[in-house]
Amino acid sequence: FNFAEEHKAEFAGAVPGGEHSLRWTELHKGFQKQFEGQLESFLTSLGSDLPTLQAALQDDDDPSIQVMVDVMLAMMEYTKFVDAMLRILRQDAEDQIPAVEEVEEPRKEEGADDDFSAFM
């Protein structure tokens, strides 16, 4: 399920609070279809289906299950989807910045001023 990896470049150049591309709506619809397909395939491999999963989730009072359901539902919402794609893009950009090595300050000669007053 490499949807984000395949499509993150289409979110490059996004401005926070800026306009959204119509293409993003298309990508969201594609994501929804792919997500639902993956979920249905997974359930089928377990001998189950979506209505059975929905019934089981509604009957379970486990808070961790509710968190999982909330996350899955959130990703189906357009704004959450866009936020996630932009976070992935930002994280990738941060990961590509090389680490800055600490540089030792040059040793001061004895008697040298600590300021630049000699140059003024």
Coordinates of C-alpha atoms in Angstrom, one line a residue:
F1 CA 0.0 0.0 0.0
N2 CA 2.4 2.7 -1.3
F3 CA -0.2 5.3 -2.2
A4 CA 1.6 8.1 -0.3
E5 CA 5.0 7.3 -1.8
E6 CA 3.5 7.2 -5.3
H7 CA 1.6 10.4 -5.1
K8 CA 3.3 12.7 -2.6
A9 CA 5.1 14.7 -5.3
E10 CA 1.7 16.0 -6.4
F11 CA 1.4 17.9 -3.1
A12 CA 4.8 19.6 -3.5
G13 CA 4.6 23.4 -3.4
A14 CA 1.4 23.4 -1.3
V15 CA 1.0 26.5 0.7
P16 CA -0.6 26.2 4.2
G17 CA -4.1 27.5 4.0
G18 CA -3.8 27.8 0.3
E19 CA -6.0 26.5 -2.5
H20 CA -6.3 22.8 -3.1
S21 CA -5.8 21.3 -6.5
L22 CA -8.8 19.5 -8.1
R23 CA -6.2 16.7 -8.6
W24 CA -6.1 16.2 -4.8
T25 CA -9.8 15.4 -4.8
E26 CA -9.2 12.8 -7.5
L27 CA -6.3 11.4 -5.5
H28 CA -8.5 11.2 -2.4
K29 CA -11.2 9.3 -4.2
G30 CA -8.5 6.9 -5.6
F31 CA -7.1 6.5 -2.1
Q32 CA -10.5 5.7 -0.7
K33 CA -11.1 3.0 -3.4
Q34 CA -7.7 1.5 -2.8
F35 CA -8.1 1.6 1.0
E36 CA -11.5 -0.1 0.8
G37 CA -10.2 -2.7 -1.7
Q38 CA -7.2 -3.5 0.6
L39 CA -9.6 -3.8 3.6
E40 CA -12.0 -6.0 1.8
S41 CA -9.2 -8.3 0.5
F42 CA -7.8 -8.6 4.0
L43 CA -11.2 -9.4 5.4
T44 CA -11.8 -12.0 2.7
S45 CA -8.5 -13.6 3.5
L46 CA -9.8 -14.1 7.0
G47 CA -13.1 -15.5 5.8
S48 CA -15.0 -12.3 6.8
D49 CA -16.5 -9.2 5.2
L50 CA -17.1 -5.6 5.8
P51 CA -20.6 -5.9 7.3
T52 CA -19.3 -8.5 9.8
L53 CA -16.4 -6.2 10.7
Q54 CA -18.8 -3.2 11.2
A55 CA -21.0 -5.3 13.5
A56 CA -18.0 -6.5 15.5
L57 CA -16.7 -2.9 15.9
Q58 CA -20.0 -1.6 17.0
D59 CA -20.4 -4.2 19.7
D60 CA -16.8 -3.8 21.1
D61 CA -16.3 -1.3 24.0
D62 CA -12.5 -1.6 23.8
P63 CA -11.1 2.0 23.6
S64 CA -8.2 0.9 21.5
I65 CA -10.6 -0.4 18.9
Q66 CA -12.4 2.9 18.9
V67 CA -9.1 4.7 18.2
M68 CA -8.4 2.4 15.3
V69 CA -11.9 3.0 13.9
D70 CA -11.4 6.8 14.3
V71 CA -8.1 6.7 12.5
M72 CA -9.5 4.7 9.6
L73 CA -12.6 7.0 9.3
A74 CA -10.4 10.1 9.6
M75 CA -8.3 9.0 6.6
M76 CA -11.5 8.8 4.6
E77 CA -12.1 12.5 5.2
Y78 CA -10.6 14.7 2.6
T79 CA -9.0 17.3 4.9
K80 CA -7.4 14.6 7.0
F81 CA -6.1 12.9 3.9
V82 CA -4.5 16.1 2.6
D83 CA -3.0 16.9 6.0
A84 CA -1.4 13.4 6.1
M85 CA 0.0 13.7 2.6
L86 CA 1.5 17.1 3.4
R87 CA 3.0 15.7 6.7
I88 CA 4.6 12.9 4.7
L89 CA 6.0 15.3 2.2
R90 CA 7.4 17.6 4.9
Q91 CA 8.9 14.6 6.7
D92 CA 10.6 13.4 3.6
A93 CA 12.1 16.8 3.0
E94 CA 13.4 16.9 6.5
D95 CA 14.9 13.5 6.1
Q96 CA 16.8 14.6 3.1
I97 CA 18.5 17.5 4.9
P98 CA 22.0 16.3 5.8
A99 CA 22.9 16.3 9.5
V100 CA 24.9 19.3 10.5
E101 CA 28.1 18.3 12.2
E102 CA 29.2 20.3 15.2
V103 CA 32.1 22.5 14.3
E104 CA 34.7 23.3 17.0
E105 CA 35.2 27.0 17.6
P106 CA 38.7 28.2 16.8
R107 CA 40.9 28.6 19.9
K108 CA 41.4 32.1 21.0
E109 CA 44.9 33.4 21.3
E110 CA 45.8 34.6 24.8
G111 CA 45.1 38.3 25.2
A112 CA 42.7 38.4 22.3
D113 CA 39.5 40.4 22.8
D114 CA 36.2 38.6 23.0
D115 CA 34.5 41.2 20.9
F116 CA 35.0 43.0 17.7
S117 CA 35.7 46.4 19.2
A118 CA 39.2 46.5 17.7
F119 CA 37.5 46.6 14.2
M120 CA 35.3 49.5 15.0

